[in-house]
Amino acid sequence: MSQRAINLHLVSDSTGETLNSIARATLARFEDHHVVHHRWSLIRSRLQLDRVLEGLQHEPGPVLFTLVDRSLRHALEEVCERLGVPCLSVLDQVMDLLQGQIGAQAKEKRAAQHVMDADYFRRIDAMHFVLAHDDGQGTAGIHEAEVCLVGVSRSSKTPTCFYLANRGIKAANVPIVPGAPLPPELETPRCPVVGLTIEAAALIEIRRHRLRLIGADGVRQSTTDYIDPDSVKAEILAARRLCTARGWPVIDVTRRSIEETAATVLQLMEAWHMRRNQEGPQATPPPGQNGGQGSGGAVAQPAGQRA
């Protein structure tokens, strides 16, 4: 049954990314919902907050906020109480928990995660690296990569690399093209190599859309091997066999979001570095030093184990 529309106000003194992520993650669990988002970011003065309060009075609804300034918090909470709308500071409970465990008070510092520190410049450097090594470009610099993604054309390599770069990971991507050799740098790679694969039907649809975007006519679309079903199936199979022969794990991206694919790549990187560390002291430093994350184990299977 369809639910009534509600207004959801997201009030932040920073970019609002945290609130957007929380709202997206929670609302995904509700079916047939209709929520009107009111995003109020960079709210750092009483004048800016007054605009929020005016909007809240005209379109009342629940409020999620991340405000460090106590006077702004109190003003927002007072108006919400007067209007009878729920109001929640989404980070308070987490802060209380961590303060209790760490034994120190958190600093009242807005946008603390958005500072131009070493980590910030590492992410920028990773972005530049992805641009320079996208789709097989700059193969001579692959030895500087922290991970290399391989796969057939339009298998989500580029967006996954950019997502990883936002985590500070230097990711190169190399297309597997029928009849074309891989760059010699991948003969003895100095970083983990991960293959991306996709079901033929989904790949053909993506490639058809690509051809429409670049203005290819109907004759080309119906005759090119780029979208011919038999040719595409053979291309995918050859790529999987290549990854199997090289011992590279493969992730099926057919029903995965870019975020899920990137998370699995990080897991595989973690496993690769753990193996290297066990083999000897000359192993490469783990990805955690470059924005990676720990994991509970890789969920992608080696190429030879997937149906």
mmCIF file of C-alpha atoms in Angstrom:
data_model
loop_
_atom_site.group_PDB
_atom_site.id
_atom_site.type_symbol
_atom_site.label_atom_id
_atom_site.label_comp_id
_atom_site.label_asym_id
_atom_site.label_seq_id
_atom_site.Cartn_x
_atom_site.Cartn_y
_atom_site.Cartn_z
ATOM 1 C CA MET A 1 0.000 0.000 0.000
ATOM 2 C CA SER A 2 1.320 3.434 -0.930
ATOM 3 C CA GLN A 3 2.394 5.559 2.014
ATOM 4 C CA ARG A 4 1.816 9.277 2.482
ATOM 5 C CA ALA A 5 4.652 11.608 1.549
ATOM 6 C CA ILE A 6 6.847 12.954 4.320
ATOM 7 C CA ASN A 7 9.416 15.730 4.418
ATOM 8 C CA LEU A 8 12.880 14.772 5.635
ATOM 9 C CA HIS A 9 15.237 17.602 6.544
ATOM 10 C CA LEU A 10 18.982 16.880 6.535
ATOM 11 C CA VAL A 11 20.862 19.675 8.265
ATOM 12 C CA SER A 12 24.672 19.728 8.293
ATOM 13 C CA ASP A 13 27.443 22.205 8.979
ATOM 14 C CA SER A 14 29.578 20.339 6.443
ATOM 15 C CA THR A 15 28.920 18.785 3.023
ATOM 16 C CA GLY A 16 26.046 16.602 4.218
ATOM 17 C CA GLU A 17 27.597 13.401 2.876
ATOM 18 C CA THR A 18 27.167 11.571 6.189
ATOM 19 C CA LEU A 19 23.463 12.420 6.414
ATOM 20 C CA ASN A 20 22.880 11.553 2.767
ATOM 21 C CA SER A 21 24.499 8.153 3.241
ATOM 22 C CA ILE A 22 22.483 7.417 6.395
ATOM 23 C CA ALA A 23 19.221 8.509 4.776
ATOM 24 C CA ARG A 24 19.910 6.457 1.648
ATOM 25 C CA ALA A 25 20.845 3.355 3.620
ATOM 26 C CA THR A 26 17.797 3.488 5.883
ATOM 27 C CA LEU A 27 15.171 4.522 3.329
ATOM 28 C CA ALA A 28 16.247 1.665 1.057
ATOM 29 C CA ARG A 29 14.534 -0.664 3.540
ATOM 30 C CA PHE A 30 11.128 0.926 3.041
ATOM 31 C CA GLU A 31 8.988 -0.058 0.074
ATOM 32 C CA ASP A 32 6.510 2.283 -1.607
ATOM 33 C CA HIS A 33 7.753 5.218 0.405
ATOM 34 C CA HIS A 34 7.721 8.775 -0.836
ATOM 35 C CA VAL A 35 10.145 11.031 0.977
ATOM 36 C CA VAL A 36 10.881 14.602 -0.034
ATOM 37 C CA HIS A 37 14.463 15.388 0.905
ATOM 38 C CA HIS A 38 15.360 18.883 2.046
ATOM 39 C CA ARG A 39 19.159 19.111 2.133
ATOM 40 C CA TRP A 40 20.666 21.966 4.112
ATOM 41 C CA SER A 41 24.469 21.880 3.947
ATOM 42 C CA LEU A 42 27.211 24.210 5.226
ATOM 43 C CA ILE A 43 24.930 25.641 7.934
ATOM 44 C CA ARG A 44 27.438 27.519 10.082
ATOM 45 C CA SER A 45 25.754 30.771 11.163
ATOM 46 C CA ARG A 46 22.470 31.815 12.744
ATOM 47 C CA LEU A 47 21.465 33.558 9.505
ATOM 48 C CA GLN A 48 21.930 30.326 7.577
ATOM 49 C CA LEU A 49 20.042 28.381 10.236
ATOM 50 C CA ASP A 50 17.136 30.838 10.027
ATOM 51 C CA ARG A 51 16.645 29.758 6.403
ATOM 52 C CA VAL A 52 16.461 26.156 7.604
ATOM 53 C CA LEU A 53 13.953 27.002 10.330
ATOM 54 C CA GLU A 54 11.789 28.907 7.853
ATOM 55 C CA GLY A 55 11.796 25.926 5.507
ATOM 56 C CA LEU A 56 11.010 23.604 8.382
ATOM 57 C CA GLN A 57 7.981 25.676 9.388
ATOM 58 C CA HIS A 58 6.598 25.695 5.844
ATOM 59 C CA GLU A 59 7.215 21.966 5.252
ATOM 60 C CA PRO A 60 7.484 20.289 8.654
ATOM 61 C CA GLY A 61 8.986 16.836 8.921
ATOM 62 C CA PRO A 62 11.591 14.812 10.817
ATOM 63 C CA VAL A 63 15.066 16.331 11.075
ATOM 64 C CA LEU A 64 18.424 14.563 11.011
ATOM 65 C CA PHE A 65 21.357 16.812 11.766
ATOM 66 C CA THR A 66 25.104 17.006 12.301
ATOM 67 C CA LEU A 67 25.813 20.380 13.884
ATOM 68 C CA VAL A 68 28.798 21.012 16.134
ATOM 69 C CA ASP A 69 27.913 24.551 17.237
ATOM 70 C CA ARG A 70 25.898 24.225 20.454
ATOM 71 C CA SER A 71 23.874 27.405 19.938
ATOM 72 C CA LEU A 72 22.765 26.261 16.489
ATOM 73 C CA ARG A 73 21.875 22.828 17.822
ATOM 74 C CA HIS A 74 19.770 24.284 20.635
ATOM 75 C CA ALA A 75 17.965 26.673 18.281
ATOM 76 C CA LEU A 76 17.126 23.851 15.894
ATOM 77 C CA GLU A 77 15.977 21.538 18.678
ATOM 78 C CA GLU A 78 13.760 24.248 20.208
ATOM 79 C CA VAL A 79 11.969 24.922 16.912
ATOM 80 C CA CYS A 80 11.504 21.189 16.290
ATOM 81 C CA GLU A 81 10.031 20.766 19.763
ATOM 82 C CA ARG A 82 7.641 23.684 19.191
ATOM 83 C CA LEU A 83 6.547 22.249 15.827
ATOM 84 C CA GLY A 84 6.207 18.761 17.238
ATOM 85 C CA VAL A 85 8.592 17.152 14.727
ATOM 86 C CA PRO A 86 11.252 14.605 15.725
ATOM 87 C CA CYS A 87 14.842 15.811 15.688
ATOM 88 C CA LEU A 88 17.932 13.587 15.911
ATOM 89 C CA SER A 89 21.661 14.262 16.032
ATOM 90 C CA VAL A 90 22.852 11.152 14.212
ATOM 91 C CA LEU A 91 26.427 11.094 15.561
ATOM 92 C CA ASP A 92 25.781 11.669 19.273
ATOM 93 C CA GLN A 93 25.454 8.015 20.289
ATOM 94 C CA VAL A 94 28.564 7.032 18.340
ATOM 95 C CA MET A 95 30.487 9.922 19.886
ATOM 96 C CA ASP A 96 29.363 8.936 23.392
ATOM 97 C CA LEU A 97 30.420 5.342 22.832
ATOM 98 C CA LEU A 98 33.859 6.258 21.490
ATOM 99 C CA GLN A 99 34.479 8.878 24.168
ATOM 100 C CA GLY A 100 33.775 6.247 26.791
ATOM 101 C CA GLN A 101 36.142 3.753 25.182
ATOM 102 C CA ILE A 102 38.911 6.225 24.333
ATOM 103 C CA GLY A 103 38.617 8.118 27.600
ATOM 104 C CA ALA A 104 38.776 11.569 26.029
ATOM 105 C CA GLN A 105 36.326 14.218 24.905
ATOM 106 C CA ALA A 106 35.842 14.705 21.177
ATOM 107 C CA LYS A 107 36.851 18.115 19.853
ATOM 108 C CA GLU A 108 34.062 20.399 18.715
ATOM 109 C CA LYS A 109 35.395 20.696 15.190
ATOM 110 C CA ARG A 110 33.072 20.938 12.200
ATOM 111 C CA ALA A 111 33.930 19.142 8.927
ATOM 112 C CA ALA A 112 36.814 17.378 10.665
ATOM 113 C CA GLN A 113 36.837 14.681 7.976
ATOM 114 C CA HIS A 114 37.235 17.246 5.185
ATOM 115 C CA VAL A 115 40.666 18.677 5.915
ATOM 116 C CA MET A 116 43.490 19.223 3.437
ATOM 117 C CA ASP A 117 45.918 16.857 5.109
ATOM 118 C CA ALA A 118 48.200 14.123 3.770
ATOM 119 C CA ASP A 119 45.255 11.801 3.256
ATOM 120 C CA TYR A 120 43.447 14.444 1.195
ATOM 121 C CA PHE A 121 46.433 14.951 -1.101
ATOM 122 C CA ARG A 122 46.876 11.193 -1.382
ATOM 123 C CA ARG A 123 43.326 10.964 -2.735
ATOM 124 C CA ILE A 124 43.995 13.771 -5.212
ATOM 125 C CA ASP A 125 47.186 12.018 -6.335
ATOM 126 C CA ALA A 126 45.232 8.796 -6.782
ATOM 127 C CA MET A 127 42.658 10.621 -8.940
ATOM 128 C CA HIS A 128 45.427 11.941 -11.192
ATOM 129 C CA PHE A 129 46.868 8.431 -11.406
ATOM 130 C CA VAL A 130 43.539 6.947 -12.506
ATOM 131 C CA LEU A 131 43.163 9.598 -15.214
ATOM 132 C CA ALA A 132 46.658 8.872 -16.504
ATOM 133 C CA HIS A 133 46.220 5.094 -16.481
ATOM 134 C CA ASP A 134 42.619 4.683 -17.597
ATOM 135 C CA ASP A 135 41.702 2.107 -20.249
ATOM 136 C CA GLY A 136 45.248 0.924 -20.856
ATOM 137 C CA GLN A 137 46.872 4.359 -20.998
ATOM 138 C CA GLY A 138 50.313 4.909 -19.524
ATOM 139 C CA THR A 139 51.076 1.214 -19.145
ATOM 140 C CA ALA A 140 54.686 2.005 -18.267
ATOM 141 C CA GLY A 141 53.441 3.473 -14.985
ATOM 142 C CA ILE A 142 51.480 0.400 -13.940
ATOM 143 C CA HIS A 143 54.339 -0.564 -11.625
ATOM 144 C CA GLU A 144 53.238 2.370 -9.425
ATOM 145 C CA ALA A 145 49.660 1.089 -9.167
ATOM 146 C CA GLU A 146 48.312 -0.400 -5.963
ATOM 147 C CA VAL A 147 45.801 -2.497 -7.866
ATOM 148 C CA CYS A 148 45.125 -3.183 -11.532
ATOM 149 C CA LEU A 149 41.673 -4.041 -12.880
ATOM 150 C CA VAL A 150 41.376 -6.017 -16.098
ATOM 151 C CA GLY A 151 38.320 -6.979 -18.087
ATOM 152 C CA VAL A 152 36.453 -6.617 -21.350
ATOM 153 C CA SER A 153 35.247 -3.237 -22.538
ATOM 154 C CA ARG A 154 32.367 -1.701 -20.504
ATOM 155 C CA SER A 155 32.768 -3.990 -17.491
ATOM 156 C CA SER A 156 32.818 -1.100 -14.955
ATOM 157 C CA LYS A 157 36.600 -0.841 -14.698
ATOM 158 C CA THR A 158 36.797 2.957 -14.973
ATOM 159 C CA PRO A 159 34.089 3.916 -12.437
ATOM 160 C CA THR A 160 35.439 1.342 -9.999
ATOM 161 C CA CYS A 161 38.938 2.824 -10.330
ATOM 162 C CA PHE A 162 37.626 6.316 -9.650
ATOM 163 C CA TYR A 163 35.739 5.092 -6.584
ATOM 164 C CA LEU A 164 38.939 3.466 -5.320
ATOM 165 C CA ALA A 165 40.864 6.665 -6.003
ATOM 166 C CA ASN A 166 38.468 8.498 -3.723
ATOM 167 C CA ARG A 167 39.675 6.098 -1.042
ATOM 168 C CA GLY A 168 43.291 6.985 -1.844
ATOM 169 C CA ILE A 169 44.004 3.875 -3.920
ATOM 170 C CA LYS A 170 46.045 4.213 -7.115
ATOM 171 C CA ALA A 171 44.120 1.964 -9.488
ATOM 172 C CA ALA A 172 45.015 1.271 -13.108
ATOM 173 C CA ASN A 173 42.711 -0.468 -15.545
ATOM 174 C CA VAL A 174 43.662 -2.453 -18.611
ATOM 175 C CA PRO A 175 41.098 -3.658 -21.164
ATOM 176 C CA ILE A 176 41.237 -7.221 -22.391
ATOM 177 C CA VAL A 177 40.812 -6.837 -26.154
ATOM 178 C CA PRO A 178 40.371 -9.875 -28.430
ATOM 179 C CA GLY A 179 43.596 -10.505 -30.332
ATOM 180 C CA ALA A 180 45.574 -7.844 -28.457
ATOM 181 C CA PRO A 181 48.331 -8.770 -25.976
ATOM 182 C CA LEU A 182 48.343 -7.480 -22.439
ATOM 183 C CA PRO A 183 51.069 -5.000 -21.528
ATOM 184 C CA PRO A 184 54.334 -6.680 -20.464
ATOM 185 C CA GLU A 185 54.031 -5.001 -17.047
ATOM 186 C CA LEU A 186 51.349 -7.570 -16.202
ATOM 187 C CA GLU A 187 53.646 -10.524 -16.838
ATOM 188 C CA THR A 188 55.086 -10.150 -13.323
ATOM 189 C CA PRO A 189 52.760 -7.608 -11.677
ATOM 190 C CA ARG A 190 53.954 -5.804 -8.559
ATOM 191 C CA CYS A 191 50.407 -5.233 -7.323
ATOM 192 C CA PRO A 192 47.232 -7.326 -7.124
ATOM 193 C CA VAL A 193 45.434 -7.805 -10.427
ATOM 194 C CA VAL A 194 41.658 -8.319 -10.334
ATOM 195 C CA GLY A 195 39.453 -9.292 -13.259
ATOM 196 C CA LEU A 196 35.955 -7.901 -13.739
ATOM 197 C CA THR A 197 33.412 -9.930 -15.667
ATOM 198 C CA ILE A 198 29.762 -9.460 -16.553
ATOM 199 C CA GLU A 199 26.959 -11.532 -18.040
ATOM 200 C CA ALA A 200 26.714 -11.325 -21.828
ATOM 201 C CA ALA A 201 23.135 -10.023 -21.962
ATOM 202 C CA ALA A 202 23.883 -7.198 -19.553
ATOM 203 C CA LEU A 203 27.110 -6.299 -21.371
ATOM 204 C CA ILE A 204 25.361 -6.195 -24.750
ATOM 205 C CA GLU A 205 22.727 -3.816 -23.394
ATOM 206 C CA ILE A 206 25.406 -1.534 -21.915
ATOM 207 C CA ARG A 207 27.305 -1.538 -25.197
ATOM 208 C CA ARG A 208 24.138 -0.832 -27.222
ATOM 209 C CA HIS A 209 23.519 2.184 -25.015
ATOM 210 C CA ARG A 210 27.125 3.259 -25.552
ATOM 211 C CA LEU A 211 26.715 3.067 -29.333
ATOM 212 C CA ARG A 212 23.534 5.115 -29.169
ATOM 213 C CA LEU A 213 25.343 7.776 -27.155
ATOM 214 C CA ILE A 214 28.101 8.109 -29.735
ATOM 215 C CA GLY A 215 25.579 8.214 -32.571
ATOM 216 C CA ALA A 216 26.197 4.835 -34.204
ATOM 217 C CA ASP A 217 23.518 3.982 -36.765
ATOM 218 C CA GLY A 218 21.337 0.891 -36.739
ATOM 219 C CA VAL A 219 23.388 -0.978 -39.334
ATOM 220 C CA ARG A 220 26.510 -0.728 -37.248
ATOM 221 C CA GLN A 221 24.679 -1.795 -34.117
ATOM 222 C CA SER A 222 23.298 -4.910 -35.804
ATOM 223 C CA THR A 223 26.560 -6.018 -37.447
ATOM 224 C CA THR A 224 29.456 -5.108 -35.147
ATOM 225 C CA ASP A 225 31.148 -7.830 -33.115
ATOM 226 C CA TYR A 226 31.021 -5.327 -30.245
ATOM 227 C CA ILE A 227 27.420 -6.348 -29.544
ATOM 228 C CA ASP A 228 27.057 -9.601 -31.488
ATOM 229 C CA PRO A 229 25.851 -12.174 -28.894
ATOM 230 C CA ASP A 230 28.176 -14.978 -29.988
ATOM 231 C CA SER A 231 31.171 -12.654 -30.242
ATOM 232 C CA VAL A 232 30.469 -11.099 -26.848
ATOM 233 C CA LYS A 233 30.105 -14.509 -25.167
ATOM 234 C CA ALA A 234 33.391 -15.637 -26.708
ATOM 235 C CA GLU A 235 35.084 -12.406 -25.600
ATOM 236 C CA ILE A 236 33.908 -12.836 -22.007
ATOM 237 C CA LEU A 237 34.944 -16.501 -21.942
ATOM 238 C CA ALA A 238 38.406 -15.709 -23.308
ATOM 239 C CA ALA A 239 38.886 -13.010 -20.682
ATOM 240 C CA ARG A 240 37.864 -15.373 -17.885
ATOM 241 C CA ARG A 241 40.240 -18.048 -19.173
ATOM 242 C CA LEU A 242 43.055 -15.527 -19.281
ATOM 243 C CA CYS A 243 42.438 -14.564 -15.656
ATOM 244 C CA THR A 244 42.295 -18.228 -14.668
ATOM 245 C CA ALA A 245 45.594 -18.925 -16.400
ATOM 246 C CA ARG A 246 47.230 -15.986 -14.591
ATOM 247 C CA GLY A 247 45.689 -16.859 -11.226
ATOM 248 C CA TRP A 248 43.832 -13.555 -11.013
ATOM 249 C CA PRO A 249 40.565 -13.501 -9.034
ATOM 250 C CA VAL A 250 37.452 -12.377 -10.898
ATOM 251 C CA ILE A 251 34.473 -10.368 -9.675
ATOM 252 C CA ASP A 252 31.140 -10.702 -11.453
ATOM 253 C CA VAL A 253 29.791 -7.138 -11.581
ATOM 254 C CA THR A 254 26.473 -7.967 -13.253
ATOM 255 C CA ARG A 255 24.368 -7.339 -10.168
ATOM 256 C CA ARG A 256 26.852 -5.367 -8.101
ATOM 257 C CA SER A 257 26.948 -1.654 -7.530
ATOM 258 C CA ILE A 258 30.242 0.175 -8.038
ATOM 259 C CA GLU A 259 30.507 0.497 -4.251
ATOM 260 C CA GLU A 260 30.120 -3.275 -3.776
ATOM 261 C CA THR A 261 32.658 -4.028 -6.492
ATOM 262 C CA ALA A 262 35.169 -1.614 -4.959
ATOM 263 C CA ALA A 263 34.646 -3.117 -1.500
ATOM 264 C CA THR A 264 35.398 -6.575 -2.894
ATOM 265 C CA VAL A 265 38.510 -5.266 -4.651
ATOM 266 C CA LEU A 266 39.718 -3.901 -1.308
ATOM 267 C CA GLN A 267 39.132 -7.303 0.281
ATOM 268 C CA LEU A 268 41.138 -9.009 -2.459
ATOM 269 C CA MET A 269 43.931 -6.448 -2.059
ATOM 270 C CA GLU A 270 44.017 -7.185 1.661
ATOM 271 C CA ALA A 271 44.272 -10.931 1.000
ATOM 272 C CA TRP A 272 47.020 -10.399 -1.606
ATOM 273 C CA HIS A 273 49.130 -8.332 0.782
ATOM 274 C CA MET A 274 48.614 -10.833 3.597
ATOM 275 C CA ARG A 275 49.987 -13.580 1.347
ATOM 276 C CA ARG A 276 52.928 -11.389 0.357
ATOM 277 C CA ASN A 277 53.708 -10.569 3.984
ATOM 278 C CA GLN A 278 53.751 -14.275 4.814
ATOM 279 C CA GLU A 279 56.146 -14.948 1.945
ATOM 280 C CA GLY A 280 58.841 -12.528 3.077
ATOM 281 C CA PRO A 281 59.843 -9.110 4.409
ATOM 282 C CA GLN A 282 60.105 -7.550 0.914
ATOM 283 C CA ALA A 283 56.360 -7.645 0.430
ATOM 284 C CA THR A 284 54.465 -4.514 -0.521
ATOM 285 C CA PRO A 285 52.914 -2.466 2.361
ATOM 286 C CA PRO A 286 49.244 -3.306 3.003
ATOM 287 C CA PRO A 287 46.525 -1.154 1.410
ATOM 288 C CA GLY A 288 45.527 0.265 4.790
ATOM 289 C CA GLN A 289 48.389 2.742 4.430
ATOM 290 C CA ASN A 290 46.745 4.132 1.290
ATOM 291 C CA GLY A 291 43.113 4.428 2.280
ATOM 292 C CA GLY A 292 42.236 0.721 2.079
ATOM 293 C CA GLN A 293 40.103 -1.083 4.626
ATOM 294 C CA GLY A 294 40.224 -4.342 6.460
ATOM 295 C CA SER A 295 37.822 -7.117 5.607
ATOM 296 C CA GLY A 296 36.424 -10.337 6.790
ATOM 297 C CA GLY A 297 37.738 -12.153 3.726
ATOM 298 C CA ALA A 298 37.300 -11.836 -0.002
ATOM 299 C CA VAL A 299 33.943 -12.818 -1.416
ATOM 300 C CA ALA A 300 34.976 -12.975 -5.070
ATOM 301 C CA GLN A 301 35.942 -16.395 -6.348
ATOM 302 C CA PRO A 302 38.866 -17.199 -8.639
ATOM 303 C CA ALA A 303 37.760 -17.130 -12.261
ATOM 304 C CA GLY A 304 37.835 -20.881 -12.632
ATOM 305 C CA GLN A 305 35.322 -21.379 -9.800
ATOM 306 C CA ARG A 306 32.513 -19.258 -11.176
ATOM 307 C CA ALA A 307 29.815 -20.743 -13.322
#
